[in-house]
Amino acid sequence: MKKIIWLLSICLSLFADDIVVFENEYKVLELEKKVKKIIVGNQELINISLLNESSSPKTLVKLFGKKSGNTSILVVYRDETIGDFHIYVNQNLGYLQKMINTIEPNLRLSKVGNTSTVISGTFNDPHQKTKIMNLLVSGGVDAATLMDLTQTKKVNKMIRTKLYLVEVNNNKAKELGGVTGIGIFSEYTNLSINPDSITGATFSGFLLDHTAKYTASTGASVVGTLKFLEEKGVATILDDTVLITTEENNASFHVGGEVYIPIGLTQNSTGLPTIQLEEKEYGLRLTLKTKFMEKDDFMHMDIQIKDSEFDTNHEHDVKLGENTSVPSFISKNIDTDIVAKSQQVIVLGGRLHTEELNYEDKVPFLGDIPLFGELFKSKKTMKKNNDLLFFLVPEIVDANKDINDTNFYREFKNENEQFHKNILDENSSNGIKAQENLAVEHKVIEVSDADEPLVEIELEGYSPKMIADDSKTQVQETVEQEKKYTVATTNIFLREKPLNGAKVTIWSKGHVFTVSAEKERFGSVWMKVKEDCLNDCTSVEKEMWISKKYTQEL
């Protein structure tokens, strides 16, 4: 009899019904007829019990999933007929479904057969995929049997990084503005600097300490600042470039070259010696890798900088033979992980190069006299301290949006113009201070008969035709009531005519005068001087104009 039932179960299994039960959950199976007995294939997977209802012609069977797996049950009815059912005990995905839907609402979990778990739907944010996959594995889903049928709504974003390689001359900074060069730096930028808070011993150290001040919110132009320092001889922009990469990929920048170094000698098939060569890279290499991006435009970045150069001490060379030697290299590596926001400035550095310079100092003319001139000469030694700094400005770019690269590169090269506008203070209240420094600087070098820097800056953006066409652009207004004015800046030039006239004289702060007319040129108001009231008010003989911007009415 048992053999007959076993054979019947094999035949009926081909037409068996599939029933899915989740772990630690009950399921009630309704059968159409009264049951005589039930045979369970694997009792470790499920528990089965009958719910007796004598008044009903049907039978209710309660199934409880104990462990993931699959088995079958054979039901023998009272009329001697047999029914067969496949039972799949699956993992309970209900709580996992709720957890992943709090992150991505359009994802669905399901089971295929006994072992495979299927995740389907659409990711709104591709950066959540790794987090959700780790969540499923932590919840007990086997990664080997997990079937991923998801789609991504957005592709990964790109990271576009502006890179500036800058060499800072700490000696020059000290000459121009105190111990760290703060004097010449703070006067021309929007950075608020307290010299008492400076802890770095060099100007490059100050730049590293105040990286956070170079953000877009402060209005300080990174390129403009570097260009200004370059004009002052404090910094040299060795290179500027743009690196573009995607998430989890590298972007690299290399300045230097490659050499072939002999590493050994072998013999070829003819017995002749053959030198084995290995390619060796020298110079500077910077490698950027964005690990992943988060919300609010924050990104995790891995930055590696390697600086290698030949060792000038030949005693460190490796001898490969009587006439063959391998030069040594001196290397310095920087490997750091940072969290930065899009368009935030990152400054990295630390390669301090010290060089001793011997030079001759002499009195002009007297030092050139043969023999006798030696009395007016002296030989001096100066240590030149240069630092190499990397200025990085990473920016997250959405690949799904239209990107105007033309404007980006144009702005990348022309940010210096905006910095000069900040010096002129066309949109802020710090213009008097900028004008003051420019005028004083020119006064020091006035003996060279060079053009006044103030004229060059004020003429920036105006074509010769616009300047020449005075009748169409100027508005002249006669002052009805005589007023007195005073110079509000340390030194200022007076000109024969507004804007581009020849310089007549220099007045200092507190100089009192009266005006007879006003004239507007390209948005700037100029006043014609009537009387010079430094001592007593006397009429001026020459025509002189002064910018109203740097004066104050009494």
Coordinates of C-alpha atoms in Angstrom, one line a residue:
M1 CA 0.0 0.0 0.0
K2 CA 2.8 2.4 0.9
K3 CA 4.5 1.7 -2.5
I4 CA 1.3 2.5 -4.3
I5 CA 0.9 5.8 -2.5
W6 CA 4.5 6.7 -3.2
L7 CA 4.1 6.0 -6.9
L8 CA 0.9 8.0 -7.0
S9 CA 2.6 11.0 -5.3
I10 CA 5.3 11.0 -8.0
C11 CA 2.7 11.0 -10.8
L12 CA 0.6 13.6 -9.1
S13 CA 3.5 15.9 -8.4
L14 CA 3.6 16.7 -12.1
F15 CA 0.2 18.3 -11.7
A16 CA 0.6 19.6 -8.1
D17 CA -0.4 23.0 -6.9
D18 CA 2.2 25.5 -5.6
I19 CA 1.7 27.0 -2.2
V20 CA 4.0 29.7 -0.7
V21 CA 4.4 30.1 3.0
F22 CA 6.6 32.7 4.7
E23 CA 8.9 31.9 7.6
N24 CA 7.2 32.3 11.0
E25 CA 3.8 32.9 9.4
Y26 CA 0.6 30.9 9.2
K27 CA -1.4 30.1 6.1
V28 CA -4.8 28.4 5.9
L29 CA -5.4 26.0 3.1
E30 CA -9.0 25.2 2.2
L31 CA -9.6 21.7 0.8
E32 CA -12.9 20.8 -1.0
K33 CA -13.3 17.4 0.7
K34 CA -12.8 15.8 4.1
V35 CA -9.3 14.7 4.7
K36 CA -8.4 11.2 6.0
K37 CA -4.7 11.8 6.4
I38 CA -1.8 14.1 5.3
I39 CA 1.7 12.9 4.5
V40 CA 4.5 15.6 4.9
G41 CA 7.7 15.3 2.9
N42 CA 10.0 17.3 5.3
Q43 CA 8.6 18.1 8.7
E44 CA 11.6 20.4 9.5
L45 CA 10.2 23.0 7.1
I46 CA 6.5 23.2 8.1
N47 CA 4.0 22.2 10.7
I48 CA 0.5 21.1 9.6
S49 CA -2.6 20.9 11.7
L50 CA -6.4 20.5 10.9
L51 CA -9.0 23.0 11.9
N52 CA -12.1 20.8 12.6
E53 CA -15.5 22.0 11.5
S54 CA -17.9 19.1 11.5
S55 CA -20.7 21.1 9.9
S56 CA -18.7 22.0 6.9
P57 CA -18.1 19.5 4.0
K58 CA -14.7 21.2 3.5
T59 CA -11.4 20.8 5.4
L60 CA -9.2 23.7 6.6
V61 CA -5.5 22.9 6.9
K62 CA -3.2 25.3 8.9
L63 CA 0.3 25.6 7.6
F64 CA 3.2 27.2 9.6
G65 CA 6.5 28.0 8.0
K66 CA 9.4 27.0 10.1
K67 CA 12.5 27.2 7.8
S68 CA 13.2 28.3 4.3
G69 CA 13.1 25.4 1.8
N70 CA 10.6 23.5 -0.3
T71 CA 8.8 20.2 0.3
S72 CA 5.5 18.5 -0.7
I73 CA 2.5 17.2 1.0
L74 CA 0.3 14.3 0.0
V75 CA -3.4 14.5 1.0
V76 CA -5.5 11.4 1.2
Y77 CA -9.2 12.2 1.2
R78 CA -11.9 10.0 2.8
D79 CA -13.2 9.0 -0.6
E80 CA -9.7 7.5 -1.2
T81 CA -8.7 10.2 -3.7
I82 CA -5.3 11.8 -3.4
G83 CA -4.1 15.4 -3.8
D84 CA -0.6 16.7 -4.0
F85 CA 0.8 20.2 -3.1
H86 CA 4.2 21.8 -3.5
I87 CA 5.0 23.9 -0.4
Y88 CA 7.6 26.7 -0.7
V89 CA 8.7 28.2 2.6
N90 CA 10.2 31.5 1.8
Q91 CA 12.0 34.2 3.8
N92 CA 9.7 36.9 5.1
L93 CA 10.4 39.9 3.0
G94 CA 7.7 42.1 4.4
Y95 CA 9.9 44.0 6.9
L96 CA 12.7 44.4 4.3
Q97 CA 10.2 45.8 1.8
K98 CA 9.1 48.5 4.3
M99 CA 12.7 49.4 5.1
I100 CA 13.8 49.8 1.5
N101 CA 10.7 51.7 0.6
T102 CA 11.6 54.4 3.1
I103 CA 14.7 55.0 1.0
E104 CA 13.4 54.2 -2.5
P105 CA 9.6 54.0 -2.8
N106 CA 9.5 52.4 -6.3
L107 CA 11.3 49.2 -5.4
R108 CA 9.7 45.8 -5.0
L109 CA 10.9 42.5 -3.5
S110 CA 9.7 39.0 -4.5
K111 CA 10.7 35.4 -4.4
V112 CA 11.3 33.1 -7.3
G113 CA 11.2 29.4 -6.3
N114 CA 12.8 28.5 -3.0
T115 CA 16.1 30.3 -3.1
S116 CA 16.1 33.3 -5.4
T117 CA 15.1 36.8 -4.3
V118 CA 14.2 39.4 -7.0
I119 CA 14.5 43.1 -6.6
S120 CA 12.7 45.2 -9.2
G121 CA 11.7 48.8 -9.8
T122 CA 13.5 52.1 -10.4
F123 CA 16.1 53.9 -8.4
N124 CA 15.5 57.6 -8.3
D125 CA 19.0 58.1 -6.9
P126 CA 21.7 55.8 -8.1
H127 CA 23.8 56.5 -5.0
Q128 CA 21.2 54.6 -2.9
K129 CA 21.8 51.3 -4.7
T130 CA 24.8 50.3 -2.7
K131 CA 23.1 51.2 0.6
I132 CA 20.0 49.1 -0.3
M133 CA 22.0 46.1 -1.4
N134 CA 23.9 46.1 1.9
L135 CA 20.6 46.4 3.7
L136 CA 19.2 43.3 2.0
V137 CA 22.3 41.2 2.8
S138 CA 22.2 42.4 6.4
G139 CA 18.5 41.3 6.5
G140 CA 19.4 37.7 5.5
V141 CA 19.1 37.8 1.7
D142 CA 21.7 35.7 0.0
A143 CA 23.7 38.0 -2.3
A144 CA 24.6 35.0 -4.5
T145 CA 21.0 34.3 -5.4
L146 CA 19.8 37.9 -5.5
M147 CA 18.5 38.9 -8.9
D148 CA 18.7 42.6 -9.7
L149 CA 16.1 43.7 -12.2
T150 CA 16.2 47.4 -11.2
Q151 CA 16.6 50.4 -13.5
T152 CA 18.3 53.7 -12.7
K153 CA 16.3 56.9 -13.4
K154 CA 19.4 59.2 -13.3
V155 CA 22.9 58.4 -14.4
N156 CA 25.9 59.2 -12.2
K157 CA 27.0 62.8 -12.0
M158 CA 30.4 64.1 -13.1
I159 CA 33.0 66.0 -11.1
R160 CA 34.7 68.9 -12.8
T161 CA 37.7 70.2 -10.9
K162 CA 39.7 73.4 -11.5
L163 CA 43.3 72.9 -10.6
Y164 CA 45.9 75.5 -10.0
L165 CA 49.5 74.6 -9.4
V166 CA 51.1 77.6 -7.6
E167 CA 54.6 78.3 -6.3
V168 CA 54.7 80.7 -3.4
N169 CA 57.8 82.8 -2.7
N170 CA 57.8 83.3 1.0
N171 CA 60.7 85.7 0.9
K172 CA 58.9 88.1 -1.4
A173 CA 55.8 88.0 0.7
K174 CA 57.8 89.0 3.7
E175 CA 59.3 91.9 1.9
L176 CA 56.0 93.3 0.7
G177 CA 53.8 92.9 3.8
G178 CA 55.2 92.1 7.2
V179 CA 56.2 88.7 8.5
T180 CA 53.7 86.7 6.4
G181 CA 52.8 89.1 3.7
I182 CA 49.4 89.7 5.1
G183 CA 49.7 93.4 4.5
I184 CA 49.7 93.3 0.8
F185 CA 47.3 90.4 0.7
S186 CA 44.4 91.7 2.9
E187 CA 44.3 95.2 1.2
Y188 CA 43.2 93.8 -2.2
T189 CA 40.9 90.9 -1.3
N190 CA 37.6 90.4 0.5
L191 CA 39.2 88.3 3.2
S192 CA 38.9 89.6 6.7
I193 CA 42.3 88.8 8.3
N194 CA 43.5 89.2 11.8
P195 CA 47.3 89.2 11.9
D196 CA 47.3 88.3 15.6
S197 CA 45.6 85.0 14.7
I198 CA 48.2 83.9 12.1
T199 CA 50.0 80.8 13.4
G200 CA 51.9 79.9 10.2
A201 CA 55.6 81.0 9.9
T202 CA 55.3 81.5 6.1
F203 CA 52.8 83.1 3.8
S204 CA 52.1 79.7 2.2
G205 CA 51.3 78.5 5.7
F206 CA 48.8 81.3 6.0
L207 CA 47.1 80.3 2.7
L208 CA 46.8 76.7 3.9
D209 CA 45.4 77.9 7.3
H210 CA 42.7 80.1 5.7
T211 CA 41.4 77.8 3.0
A212 CA 37.8 78.1 4.3
K213 CA 37.8 81.8 3.4
Y214 CA 38.0 81.1 -0.3
T215 CA 34.4 80.1 -0.7
A216 CA 31.9 81.5 -3.2
S217 CA 29.9 83.0 -0.3
T218 CA 32.7 85.3 0.7
G219 CA 32.9 86.8 -2.8
A220 CA 36.7 86.2 -2.9
S221 CA 38.0 85.2 -6.3
V222 CA 40.5 82.4 -6.1
V223 CA 41.9 83.2 -9.6
G224 CA 41.9 86.9 -9.0
T225 CA 43.8 86.5 -5.7
L226 CA 46.4 84.2 -7.3
K227 CA 46.8 86.6 -10.3
F228 CA 47.3 89.5 -7.9
L229 CA 49.9 87.6 -5.9
E230 CA 51.6 86.7 -9.2
E231 CA 51.7 90.4 -10.2
K232 CA 53.4 91.2 -6.9
G233 CA 56.0 88.4 -7.4
V234 CA 54.7 86.5 -4.4
A235 CA 53.3 83.6 -6.3
T236 CA 53.8 82.0 -9.7
I237 CA 50.9 80.0 -11.3
L238 CA 52.8 77.2 -12.9
D239 CA 49.8 75.5 -14.4
D240 CA 46.0 75.7 -14.5
T241 CA 43.9 73.0 -15.9
V242 CA 40.5 71.3 -15.7
L243 CA 40.0 67.7 -14.7
I244 CA 36.7 65.8 -15.4
T245 CA 35.9 62.4 -14.0
T246 CA 32.9 60.3 -12.9
E247 CA 32.2 58.8 -9.6
E248 CA 34.5 55.9 -8.5
N249 CA 37.0 56.7 -11.3
N250 CA 40.3 58.5 -11.2
A251 CA 41.5 61.8 -12.8
S252 CA 45.2 62.5 -12.8
F253 CA 47.5 65.4 -13.5
H254 CA 51.2 64.9 -14.2
V255 CA 54.0 67.5 -14.6
G256 CA 57.4 65.9 -15.3
G257 CA 58.5 63.1 -17.5
E258 CA 59.8 59.5 -17.6
V259 CA 63.3 58.1 -17.7
Y260 CA 64.5 54.5 -18.3
I261 CA 66.6 53.2 -15.4
P262 CA 68.8 50.1 -15.8
I263 CA 67.9 47.5 -13.3
G264 CA 70.0 44.6 -14.3
L265 CA 72.1 42.7 -16.8
T266 CA 71.2 39.5 -18.6
Q267 CA 72.6 37.5 -21.5
N268 CA 70.8 37.0 -24.7
S269 CA 70.8 33.8 -26.9
T270 CA 74.1 34.8 -28.4
G271 CA 75.8 35.3 -25.0
L272 CA 76.0 39.1 -25.3
P273 CA 75.0 41.1 -22.2
T274 CA 71.6 42.9 -22.4
I275 CA 70.7 45.8 -20.1
Q276 CA 67.2 45.5 -18.5
L277 CA 65.4 48.9 -18.3
E278 CA 62.5 50.0 -16.2
E279 CA 60.5 53.1 -16.8
K280 CA 60.6 55.6 -13.9
E281 CA 58.3 58.6 -13.6
Y282 CA 59.5 61.8 -12.0
G283 CA 57.9 65.1 -11.3
L284 CA 54.5 65.9 -9.8
R285 CA 51.5 63.7 -10.1
L286 CA 48.1 64.4 -8.6
T287 CA 45.3 61.8 -8.6
L288 CA 41.7 62.5 -7.7
K289 CA 39.1 59.9 -6.9
T290 CA 35.6 60.7 -5.8
K291 CA 34.4 57.8 -3.7
F292 CA 30.8 58.8 -3.6
M293 CA 28.5 61.8 -3.5
E294 CA 25.9 62.6 -0.9
K295 CA 23.0 65.1 -0.6
D296 CA 23.5 68.8 -0.5
D297 CA 26.3 68.6 -3.1
F298 CA 28.8 67.1 -0.6
M299 CA 31.4 64.6 -1.9
H300 CA 34.0 62.3 -0.4
M301 CA 37.3 62.6 -2.3
D302 CA 40.6 60.7 -2.1
I303 CA 43.5 62.9 -3.2
Q304 CA 47.0 61.6 -3.8
I305 CA 50.0 63.8 -4.6
K306 CA 53.4 62.3 -5.4
D307 CA 56.5 64.5 -5.9
S308 CA 59.7 62.8 -7.0
E309 CA 62.9 64.2 -8.3
F310 CA 66.5 63.1 -8.9
D311 CA 68.8 63.0 -5.9
T312 CA 71.6 65.5 -6.6
N313 CA 73.8 63.6 -4.1
H314 CA 75.5 61.1 -6.4
E315 CA 76.8 59.2 -3.4
H316 CA 73.3 57.7 -3.2
D317 CA 73.6 56.2 -6.7
V318 CA 73.4 52.5 -7.1
K319 CA 76.4 50.9 -8.9
L320 CA 75.5 48.2 -11.4
G321 CA 78.9 47.9 -12.8
E322 CA 82.2 49.6 -13.3
N323 CA 80.7 52.3 -15.5
T324 CA 77.0 51.9 -14.8
S325 CA 75.1 53.5 -12.0
V326 CA 71.4 54.1 -11.3
P327 CA 70.5 57.5 -9.9
S328 CA 68.4 57.7 -6.7
F329 CA 65.1 59.6 -6.4
I330 CA 63.8 61.7 -3.6
S331 CA 60.0 61.3 -3.2
K332 CA 57.3 62.9 -1.1
N333 CA 53.7 61.6 -1.0
I334 CA 50.5 63.1 0.3
D335 CA 47.5 60.8 0.6
T336 CA 44.3 62.2 2.2
D337 CA 40.6 61.7 2.3
I338 CA 38.4 64.8 2.6
V339 CA 34.7 65.8 2.5
A340 CA 34.1 68.9 0.4
K341 CA 31.1 70.7 -0.9
S342 CA 30.7 71.6 -4.6
Q343 CA 32.8 74.7 -5.6
Q344 CA 34.6 74.7 -2.2
V345 CA 38.3 75.5 -2.4
I346 CA 40.8 72.8 -1.3
V347 CA 44.4 73.8 -0.8
L348 CA 47.1 71.2 -0.4
G349 CA 50.9 71.7 -0.2
G350 CA 53.9 71.2 1.8
R351 CA 56.9 70.8 -0.6
L352 CA 59.2 73.4 0.8
H353 CA 62.2 74.1 -1.5
T354 CA 65.1 76.0 0.1
E355 CA 67.9 77.3 -2.1
E356 CA 70.9 79.4 -1.1
L357 CA 71.6 82.3 -3.5
N358 CA 74.8 84.2 -3.5
Y359 CA 74.6 87.8 -4.9
E360 CA 76.6 91.0 -4.9
D361 CA 75.3 94.2 -3.4
K362 CA 76.9 97.4 -4.5
V363 CA 76.5 101.2 -4.4
P364 CA 75.3 102.4 -7.9
F365 CA 78.1 104.0 -10.0
L366 CA 80.7 103.9 -7.2
G367 CA 80.7 100.1 -7.2
D368 CA 81.5 100.0 -10.9
I369 CA 84.8 101.9 -10.5
P370 CA 87.8 99.6 -11.1
L371 CA 89.7 98.7 -7.9
F372 CA 88.3 101.6 -6.0
G373 CA 84.8 100.2 -6.5
E374 CA 85.5 97.1 -4.3
L375 CA 85.1 99.3 -1.3
F376 CA 81.5 99.9 -2.2
K377 CA 80.6 96.2 -2.8
S378 CA 79.6 93.4 -0.5
K379 CA 78.8 89.7 -1.1
K380 CA 75.6 88.4 0.6
T381 CA 73.9 85.0 0.9
M382 CA 70.1 84.7 0.9
K383 CA 68.0 81.6 1.4
K384 CA 65.1 81.4 -1.0
N385 CA 62.1 79.5 0.4
N386 CA 59.5 78.4 -2.1
D387 CA 56.4 76.3 -1.4
L388 CA 54.4 74.4 -4.0
L389 CA 50.6 74.5 -3.4
F390 CA 47.7 72.9 -5.1
F391 CA 44.4 74.9 -5.3
L392 CA 41.5 72.6 -6.1
V393 CA 37.9 73.7 -6.8
P394 CA 35.7 70.6 -7.4
E395 CA 32.2 71.1 -8.8
I396 CA 29.5 68.5 -9.2
V397 CA 28.0 68.5 -12.7
D398 CA 24.7 66.9 -13.5
A399 CA 25.0 64.8 -16.7
N400 CA 21.3 65.0 -17.3
K401 CA 21.4 68.8 -17.7
D402 CA 22.7 70.8 -20.6
I403 CA 26.2 72.0 -19.8
N404 CA 27.6 75.1 -21.5
D405 CA 31.2 74.3 -21.4
T406 CA 32.1 77.3 -23.5
N407 CA 30.9 79.7 -20.8
F408 CA 32.6 77.5 -18.1
Y409 CA 36.1 77.7 -19.7
R410 CA 35.6 81.4 -20.5
E411 CA 34.8 82.1 -16.9
F412 CA 37.7 79.9 -15.8
K413 CA 40.2 82.1 -17.7
N414 CA 38.6 85.5 -17.1
E415 CA 37.8 85.4 -13.3
N416 CA 40.7 87.8 -12.9
E417 CA 38.7 90.6 -14.5
Q418 CA 36.0 90.3 -11.8
F419 CA 38.8 90.6 -9.2
H420 CA 40.0 93.8 -10.6
K421 CA 36.5 95.2 -10.5
N422 CA 36.4 94.3 -6.8
I423 CA 39.6 96.4 -6.4
L424 CA 37.8 99.3 -8.0
D425 CA 34.9 98.6 -5.6
E426 CA 32.2 99.2 -8.1
N427 CA 29.7 97.3 -6.0
S428 CA 30.9 97.7 -2.4
S429 CA 32.0 100.3 0.1
N430 CA 35.7 99.3 0.2
G431 CA 36.7 101.3 -2.9
I432 CA 38.3 104.2 -1.0
K433 CA 40.8 101.8 0.5
A434 CA 41.6 100.2 -2.8
Q435 CA 42.1 103.6 -4.4
E436 CA 44.3 104.7 -1.5
N437 CA 46.8 101.8 -2.0
L438 CA 47.0 102.2 -5.7
A439 CA 47.8 105.9 -5.4
V440 CA 50.5 105.4 -2.8
E441 CA 52.1 102.6 -4.8
H442 CA 52.3 104.8 -7.8
K443 CA 53.8 107.7 -5.8
V444 CA 56.7 105.4 -4.8
I445 CA 57.6 104.5 -8.4
E446 CA 56.7 107.9 -10.0
V447 CA 60.4 108.6 -10.8
S448 CA 60.2 105.8 -13.4
D449 CA 57.8 107.9 -15.5
A450 CA 55.6 104.8 -15.9
D451 CA 51.9 104.9 -16.6
E452 CA 49.6 105.3 -13.6
P453 CA 48.0 101.9 -12.7
L454 CA 44.9 103.7 -11.7
V455 CA 44.3 104.9 -15.3
E456 CA 44.7 101.4 -16.7
I457 CA 42.2 99.9 -14.3
E458 CA 39.6 102.6 -14.8
L459 CA 39.9 102.4 -18.6
E460 CA 39.4 98.6 -18.5
G461 CA 36.3 97.6 -20.5
Y462 CA 36.1 100.9 -22.5
S463 CA 37.1 101.0 -26.1
P464 CA 39.1 103.9 -27.5
K465 CA 36.1 105.0 -29.5
M466 CA 33.9 105.2 -26.4
I467 CA 36.5 107.3 -24.6
A468 CA 37.0 109.6 -27.6
D469 CA 33.3 110.2 -28.1
D470 CA 33.1 112.5 -25.2
S471 CA 30.1 114.6 -26.4
K472 CA 27.7 111.6 -26.5
T473 CA 28.6 110.1 -23.1
Q474 CA 29.1 112.9 -20.7
V475 CA 26.6 115.0 -18.9
Q476 CA 27.8 118.4 -17.5
E477 CA 26.0 120.1 -14.7
T478 CA 26.8 123.5 -13.3
V479 CA 26.8 123.7 -9.5
E480 CA 24.3 126.4 -8.5
Q481 CA 25.5 126.7 -4.9
E482 CA 29.1 126.8 -3.9
K483 CA 30.0 123.8 -1.8
K484 CA 33.2 122.7 -0.1
Y485 CA 34.7 119.2 -0.4
T486 CA 37.6 117.4 1.2
V487 CA 39.8 114.5 -0.1
A488 CA 38.7 111.3 1.7
T489 CA 41.6 109.1 0.7
T490 CA 45.3 109.3 1.5
N491 CA 46.5 110.4 -2.0
I492 CA 44.6 111.1 -5.2
F493 CA 45.5 112.4 -8.6
L494 CA 43.9 115.4 -10.2
R495 CA 43.6 115.4 -14.0
E496 CA 43.3 117.9 -16.9
K497 CA 40.0 116.3 -17.9
P498 CA 37.9 113.5 -16.5
L499 CA 39.0 109.8 -16.6
N500 CA 41.8 109.8 -19.1
G501 CA 43.3 113.3 -18.8
A502 CA 46.9 114.0 -17.9
K503 CA 47.9 114.1 -14.2
V504 CA 48.2 117.6 -12.9
T505 CA 49.0 117.2 -9.2
I506 CA 48.5 115.0 -6.1
W507 CA 46.3 116.0 -3.2
S508 CA 46.4 114.3 0.2
K509 CA 43.7 113.5 2.7
G510 CA 42.0 116.5 4.2
H511 CA 42.7 118.8 1.3
V512 CA 39.7 121.3 1.0
F513 CA 38.4 122.7 -2.3
T514 CA 35.4 124.1 -4.0
V515 CA 33.9 123.0 -7.4
S516 CA 32.3 124.8 -10.3
A517 CA 30.9 121.9 -12.3
E518 CA 30.3 118.2 -12.4
K519 CA 30.6 115.8 -15.2
E520 CA 29.5 112.1 -15.5
R521 CA 31.7 109.7 -17.4
F522 CA 30.6 106.1 -17.8
G523 CA 28.8 106.1 -14.5
S524 CA 31.6 107.9 -12.6
V525 CA 31.1 111.5 -11.5
W526 CA 34.0 114.0 -11.8
M527 CA 34.1 117.5 -10.3
K528 CA 35.9 120.5 -11.8
V529 CA 38.0 122.3 -9.1
K530 CA 37.2 126.0 -8.7
E531 CA 39.2 127.0 -5.6
D532 CA 42.0 125.5 -3.7
C533 CA 41.3 126.0 0.0
L534 CA 44.2 124.2 1.6
N535 CA 45.3 127.4 3.3
D536 CA 43.1 130.3 1.9
C537 CA 40.6 129.7 -0.9
T538 CA 42.3 130.8 -4.2
S539 CA 41.2 130.2 -7.7
V540 CA 43.1 127.6 -9.6
E541 CA 44.9 128.6 -12.7
K542 CA 44.8 125.2 -14.5
E543 CA 41.8 123.1 -15.3
M544 CA 41.7 120.3 -12.8
W545 CA 39.2 117.5 -12.3
I546 CA 38.8 115.1 -9.3
S547 CA 36.8 111.9 -8.9
K548 CA 33.8 112.6 -6.6
K549 CA 34.0 109.0 -5.4
Y550 CA 37.0 109.7 -3.2
T551 CA 35.8 113.0 -1.8
Q552 CA 33.5 114.0 1.0
E553 CA 31.2 117.1 1.2
L554 CA 31.8 119.4 4.1

